[in-house]
Structure formats: C-alpha cells, structure tokens
XYZ file of C-alpha atoms in Angstrom:
358
model
C 19.562 -8.611 -1.696
C 17.258 -9.663 -4.696
C 13.681 -8.024 -5.801
C 11.602 -9.913 -8.118
C 9.586 -7.374 -10.593
C 6.752 -8.800 -12.473
C 7.798 -7.512 -15.644
C 4.324 -8.151 -17.676
C 2.039 -6.092 -14.460
C 0.340 -2.875 -15.263
C -1.089 -1.249 -18.898
C 2.660 -0.048 -20.255
C 3.855 -2.775 -19.504
C 6.844 -4.272 -20.124
C 8.453 -0.937 -21.811
C 7.927 1.236 -18.482
C 8.425 -1.899 -16.344
C 11.528 -2.365 -17.736
C 12.999 1.142 -17.955
C 12.004 1.721 -14.303
C 13.621 -1.881 -13.399
C 16.831 -0.366 -15.139
C 16.706 2.608 -13.100
C 15.929 1.250 -9.835
C 19.339 -0.802 -10.835
C 21.721 2.091 -11.320
C 20.322 3.311 -7.741
C 19.921 0.496 -5.564
C 22.447 -2.287 -4.281
C 20.487 -5.125 -5.129
C 19.533 -7.554 -7.737
C 16.522 -6.621 -10.114
C 14.779 -10.373 -11.433
C 12.871 -9.555 -13.924
C 10.178 -12.321 -14.539
C 7.927 -12.130 -17.546
C 7.956 -13.336 -21.655
C 11.625 -13.462 -21.833
C 11.710 -12.182 -25.565
C 9.387 -9.302 -25.006
C 11.447 -8.567 -21.781
C 14.666 -8.830 -23.508
C 13.552 -6.802 -26.408
C 13.257 -3.419 -23.850
C 16.790 -4.077 -22.571
C 20.170 -3.253 -24.236
C 21.240 -5.636 -26.283
C 24.764 -5.788 -24.138
C 22.841 -5.482 -20.898
C 24.275 -8.437 -18.848
C 27.318 -6.442 -19.214
C 26.270 -2.897 -18.284
C 24.058 -3.848 -15.805
C 25.511 -6.779 -13.538
C 22.603 -6.887 -11.862
C 19.550 -7.494 -13.905
C 18.603 -10.987 -14.423
C 15.737 -11.823 -16.976
C 13.321 -15.537 -15.439
C 11.167 -16.838 -18.252
C 7.215 -16.769 -17.511
C 4.771 -18.952 -19.832
C 1.901 -16.575 -18.716
C 0.706 -13.253 -18.055
C -2.062 -12.509 -16.061
C -3.975 -9.484 -17.494
C -5.724 -7.073 -15.963
C -9.599 -7.963 -17.619
C -8.500 -11.551 -16.180
C -11.497 -12.956 -12.816
C -8.442 -13.032 -10.129
C -9.679 -16.163 -8.381
C -9.179 -17.821 -11.588
C -5.959 -16.285 -12.561
C -4.757 -17.530 -8.883
C -5.987 -21.519 -9.620
C -5.223 -21.497 -13.606
C -2.323 -19.884 -14.382
C 0.202 -21.418 -12.789
C 2.926 -20.536 -14.613
C 2.542 -17.471 -14.580
C 4.904 -14.069 -13.377
C 2.968 -13.263 -10.815
C 3.134 -17.342 -9.567
C 6.893 -17.715 -10.501
C 7.880 -14.028 -8.702
C 6.204 -15.126 -5.230
C 7.592 -18.608 -5.557
C 11.197 -17.042 -5.421
C 9.791 -15.367 -2.538
C 8.754 -17.993 -1.110
C 11.539 -20.416 -1.753
C 14.287 -17.519 -0.296
C 15.567 -17.350 -3.620
C 14.529 -13.255 -3.250
C 13.894 -10.434 -0.630
C 11.072 -8.865 -1.961
C 8.480 -9.018 -5.081
C 7.077 -5.720 -6.839
C 4.103 -5.500 -9.590
C 1.829 -3.329 -11.514
C -0.018 -5.979 -12.456
C -4.024 -7.245 -11.072
C -4.734 -6.115 -7.936
C -7.006 -8.909 -6.623
C -4.454 -11.404 -8.296
C -1.395 -10.668 -6.329
C -3.237 -10.435 -3.580
C -4.769 -13.810 -4.015
C -1.577 -15.314 -5.103
C 0.011 -13.712 -1.727
C -2.158 -15.114 0.281
C -2.274 -18.307 -1.370
C 1.376 -18.986 -1.835
C 3.427 -16.593 0.715
C 0.426 -17.397 3.366
C 0.285 -15.015 6.951
C 2.094 -13.355 9.422
C 1.626 -15.652 12.887
C -1.159 -13.440 14.384
C -2.277 -12.033 11.019
C -5.574 -13.062 10.170
C -6.083 -11.105 6.630
C -3.652 -8.532 4.997
C -4.025 -5.382 4.262
C -3.520 -3.074 1.522
C -2.228 0.428 2.307
C -2.343 4.252 0.670
C 0.772 6.549 1.195
C -1.787 10.018 0.625
C 0.303 13.394 0.105
C -1.611 15.948 3.185
C -0.619 19.734 4.145
C 1.984 17.359 7.094
C 3.742 14.703 6.326
C 2.396 11.735 4.245
C 0.040 9.379 5.764
C -1.016 5.737 5.040
C -4.654 4.431 5.320
C -4.651 1.159 5.273
C -7.247 -1.071 3.999
C -7.899 0.070 0.831
C -9.884 -3.002 -0.542
C -8.202 -6.151 0.032
C -10.911 -6.848 3.269
C -14.900 -5.503 2.807
C -15.703 -7.117 6.305
C -13.579 -6.991 9.011
C -13.870 -7.591 12.502
C -12.143 -5.226 15.183
C -9.050 -7.702 15.663
C -8.445 -6.777 12.042
C -8.626 -3.228 12.797
C -6.009 -4.160 15.481
C -3.784 -5.957 13.258
C -4.299 -3.459 10.396
C -3.065 -0.177 12.951
C 0.208 -2.858 13.953
C 0.953 -3.178 10.604
C 0.781 0.602 9.663
C 2.722 1.771 12.434
C 5.723 -0.788 11.627
C 5.637 0.269 7.356
C 5.386 4.389 8.682
C 8.383 3.896 11.042
C 10.108 1.924 8.685
C 9.995 3.806 4.777
C 7.903 7.229 6.221
C 10.572 7.505 9.093
C 8.210 8.680 11.294
C 9.750 7.608 14.962
C 6.519 7.056 16.857
C 3.711 7.099 14.338
C 0.313 8.284 15.186
C -2.789 6.022 14.233
C -6.129 7.603 13.501
C -9.536 5.491 12.902
C -11.660 7.091 10.097
C -14.966 7.418 11.508
C -17.821 9.955 11.402
C -16.572 12.397 14.071
C -14.017 12.850 16.388
C -15.778 12.048 19.629
C -15.371 8.229 20.822
C -19.113 7.591 20.700
C -19.785 8.558 17.212
C -19.826 5.737 14.665
C -21.436 2.304 14.429
C -21.058 -0.517 16.661
C -17.768 -1.870 14.982
C -16.077 1.535 14.845
C -16.885 1.764 18.624
C -16.081 -1.025 19.748
C -12.403 -0.515 17.648
C -12.165 2.765 19.357
C -12.054 0.849 23.081
C -9.801 -1.938 21.676
C -6.976 0.547 19.676
C -7.673 3.007 23.177
C -6.139 -0.287 24.974
C -3.419 -1.406 23.209
C -0.134 0.808 24.368
C 1.949 -0.830 21.181
C 0.329 1.862 19.027
C 0.029 5.561 19.335
C -3.204 5.576 18.968
C -4.798 9.244 18.909
C -8.710 8.417 18.631
C -11.014 9.085 15.227
C -10.144 11.074 12.499
C -12.768 12.254 9.866
C -13.072 11.629 6.534
C -12.325 15.917 6.247
C -9.364 16.141 7.753
C -7.718 12.786 6.342
C -5.592 15.050 3.771
C -5.058 17.865 6.988
C -2.555 15.361 8.102
C -4.473 14.514 11.169
C -2.636 11.075 11.956
C 0.619 9.176 10.500
C -1.656 6.039 10.049
C -5.220 5.801 9.505
C -7.015 2.570 9.950
C -10.720 0.923 8.540
C -12.319 -1.140 6.180
C -11.282 -2.081 3.089
C -14.898 -1.075 2.054
C -15.093 2.800 3.197
C -10.835 2.714 2.548
C -11.183 2.136 -1.031
C -14.489 4.461 -1.988
C -11.949 7.266 0.167
C -9.200 6.383 -1.735
C -11.528 6.428 -5.134
C -12.910 9.725 -4.133
C -9.755 11.214 -3.303
C -8.314 10.524 -7.131
C -11.773 11.531 -8.489
C -11.492 15.193 -6.623
C -7.549 15.655 -7.506
C -8.194 14.763 -11.186
C -11.647 17.232 -11.058
C -9.123 20.188 -9.419
C -6.616 19.812 -12.288
C -9.170 19.746 -14.757
C -10.576 23.581 -13.642
C -7.125 24.855 -12.838
C -6.112 23.706 -16.595
C -9.513 25.042 -18.052
C -9.513 28.669 -15.794
C -5.549 28.916 -16.960
C -6.178 28.770 -20.502
C -9.128 31.366 -20.260
C -7.198 34.442 -20.924
C -4.173 36.037 -21.810
C -3.429 37.299 -19.135
C -4.139 33.526 -16.853
C -1.630 32.141 -19.281
C 1.246 34.551 -18.404
C 0.379 34.044 -14.694
C 0.452 30.486 -14.865
C 3.959 30.989 -16.856
C 5.039 32.399 -14.164
C 3.599 30.008 -11.523
C 5.137 26.685 -13.229
C 7.279 26.067 -10.736
C 5.320 26.549 -8.032
C 2.766 23.902 -10.398
C 5.776 21.734 -10.940
C 6.619 21.313 -6.977
C 2.473 21.044 -5.923
C 2.030 18.160 -9.171
C 5.566 16.292 -7.590
C 4.211 16.468 -4.098
C 0.887 15.358 -4.980
C 2.063 12.885 -7.836
C 1.239 8.996 -7.022
C 4.447 7.968 -9.001
C 6.311 9.337 -6.031
C 5.232 6.628 -3.711
C 5.743 3.851 -5.746
C 2.909 1.575 -4.795
C 1.017 0.133 -1.512
C 2.060 -2.551 0.373
C 0.251 -5.624 1.186
C 1.012 -5.735 4.792
C 0.535 -9.111 6.511
C 1.616 -11.410 4.186
C 4.659 -13.456 4.813
C 7.129 -11.903 2.661
C 7.324 -8.378 1.177
C 4.622 -8.015 -1.664
C 4.264 -4.240 -3.318
C 1.296 -3.218 -5.374
C 2.153 -0.614 -8.399
C -0.975 1.151 -9.679
C -2.016 -0.078 -12.777
C -0.977 2.847 -14.993
C 2.438 2.928 -13.130
C 4.865 4.668 -15.105
C 9.134 4.043 -15.036
C 9.304 6.770 -11.956
C 6.452 4.588 -10.337
C 8.283 1.209 -10.699
C 11.692 2.783 -10.011
C 10.156 4.035 -6.216
C 8.037 0.593 -5.939
C 11.064 -0.849 -6.687
C 13.145 1.025 -3.864
C 9.981 0.700 -1.314
C 10.169 -2.903 -1.416
C 13.571 -2.832 -1.183
C 13.741 -0.241 2.383
C 11.004 -2.892 3.895
C 13.171 -6.633 2.848
C 16.396 -4.723 4.093
C 14.709 -2.643 7.378
C 12.363 -6.563 8.158
C 8.893 -5.172 8.382
C 7.591 -8.333 9.032
C 9.537 -9.054 11.858
C 8.581 -5.902 13.430
C 5.218 -6.383 12.706
C 5.237 -9.826 14.137
C 6.699 -8.826 17.699
C 4.657 -5.782 17.611
C 1.141 -8.254 17.122
C 2.834 -10.894 20.069
C 2.734 -8.056 22.210
C -0.115 -6.634 22.065
C -2.391 -9.852 21.944
C 0.083 -10.553 25.492
C -0.984 -7.401 26.473
C -4.568 -7.562 25.832
C -4.747 -11.070 26.509
C -6.521 -11.628 23.450
C -7.743 -14.995 22.864
C -9.940 -14.593 20.040
C -12.911 -15.737 22.216
C -16.424 -13.896 22.540
C -15.563 -13.391 26.477
C -12.634 -11.037 25.008
C -15.298 -8.694 23.043
C -18.062 -8.917 25.470
C -16.064 -7.370 27.549
C -14.931 -4.076 25.126
C -18.587 -3.397 24.333
C -19.851 -3.688 27.795
C -17.466 -0.532 28.274
C -19.003 0.921 25.233
C -22.530 0.650 26.613
C -20.868 2.903 29.272
C -20.716 5.524 27.381
C -23.913 7.899 27.151
C -24.855 9.655 23.171
C -24.685 13.616 23.226
C -27.789 15.011 23.767
C-alpha cells in the first residue's frame, strides 16, 4: 500500500511533515511518498534515507499551495502543486490515500475536482473526531458545506457510521442530529425533516436529537449537522479548551501550595492532555470523495502527521468507500429515494402532524 503525503502542507512543513512521515514509515507496512520541493524535503531526510528507509520515496512538485492562497484560485492555477500531484496519484491508482495538513479549502476543492464524489454522494463532508466523557465522537460536517439539504444529512450519517466502525472500532455506531432540543419537534423545518428521514433509515442506528451541551458527554458516536453549525461548534470548543487551559495554568502558578499541588498531579494532567490532544487523532477525513483523503490541522506536529498517516492507512486498507457506497445504495433502495420533490413532501407531511409543545 502507498500513502501520499503533502510534504509542503502545514505551518511547520516540511520539517514536521518529514519527521512524522519517518515515524510512520517505521510503524506501518506501507510505502510513504513525500510530494513537494525535492531539495527542501531531502534536506529534512537522513542523507542515507534510501538505505535506512526502503519505504520512503520523494516526488518533486514545482508549486506549493500556501495557507494564504485563495482556495479557488489555487485549485485552478497551481496544477503542479504537491496537492494536485498527490491527488492525481490516488486517482490513477498509484497510491491508496492522500494526507495533507495544508490549505483545507484547496485540498477539498482539488479532491472534488480530481477524485470526484462516490456514486450516490452529492457532497463530501469533513469529519472531526472529538474527545468525550465516554468514547470519541465524530462530528460532521465541520466546514465543507454551509448550506445542506436533508439528503446530504443522510449521506453524512451513513459516511460517518462507516468511519466510526472502521477507525473508532464501534460495532454499531449511534447517530445523533445536532439540534436545539432532544424532542423530535424541536429545531427548524430543515432539522425536523432530517429527523424523520434519519429515523426512517434502517441502515443507521439513529438515536435522535443531540443538544450542543451533550456533545462532550458522549451522547452519540456520530453527530451530523451542516458545515455552518458544525464549524461554529468545533471552533467554539477549541476556544473553550484554550481558555480553560489558560485559567488552569494561571491558578496553578498563583501560590506555592498550588505549585506543589500541580507537581503532585502532574501525571493526571499529562493523561488529560493526551485524551484531549487533537494530535492523537491525526486529521479529519474528507468523506464522500472517490479516494481516501485526510486533512490535518494546519499546526500539526510530527505526532499529528504520524497519526494522520495511520488513519489514512486504516481507511484505505479496510476499504471504507466500499462500505459507504453499499450502505448509501441500500438506504436509497429502502427509502425509495428518487430526489424528487414528492419524496421530501411526504416527509414534510408527517412533520405537519406533530403538534408543538404548549
């Protein structure tokens, strides 16, 4: 198996990308192809890397898509970039998966253009693995699609369930719908429609609505929403985590006694950090494209790169896209989805019969 890594993607590329790739090369039974400026990449590799690492290869790319590039412009104009070359290798069957910690918008746009979407999938979705009080949860979409239709939510639920089974080792993932209340009559017209659609789909295990306050309680294994709400939830969570960490550090340094207490509790703090550290999850899968694509955080260090490659390896080796396509086909057949207005009108008719709370 071959995993393509964008060596120029991320705030600390190529140093951290190469370092993480070398760690992955030692751990996983896969060839790792580093795509980027060959001179810069090889400066980060051991001089005798070809002898030390039989599974590390370098492919030159003339162009680099930076974090500051406008995604649409980069996708159209930088056809010789590491992102384009890497994704074309996946499309042509020269590699099984692609990983990059670069410009998310450009990676998503190039993936849709080069790989296209899986049959039955209208829009790919970005998933984010979140730590919870129970097991990790997958939240999607977290930014790929700002405006969604009910059918997109169904596709997200099926894709998220397939990911949870393969990567998170959940035998029967429970799916929740992000809304403003647990009751099925809560939410706007769109979420009410989606509620009945997901409830009718026997391909997934739909548990109902999930409120924002319950995300980190582990209310569901997979939580679906549109990219607008999902991105806000994700960014708000990151901000809250940063603020709590800042307060904790300030308070622990305030007095001698608190400093002594911090030293005593150091191991506990280390375990907490590990459980909530995004680098342990590696990257966010772009689900729904005709290939395996993992998008890492822009500030990914070598540990995040290593784990992102691990996730790409797992998805490719266990053929997650086959499961997605089979489950979507089964769902469409069971629900008799024809994407016509009559299908959605039937669901809306059931919603009208639900009386709002007094």
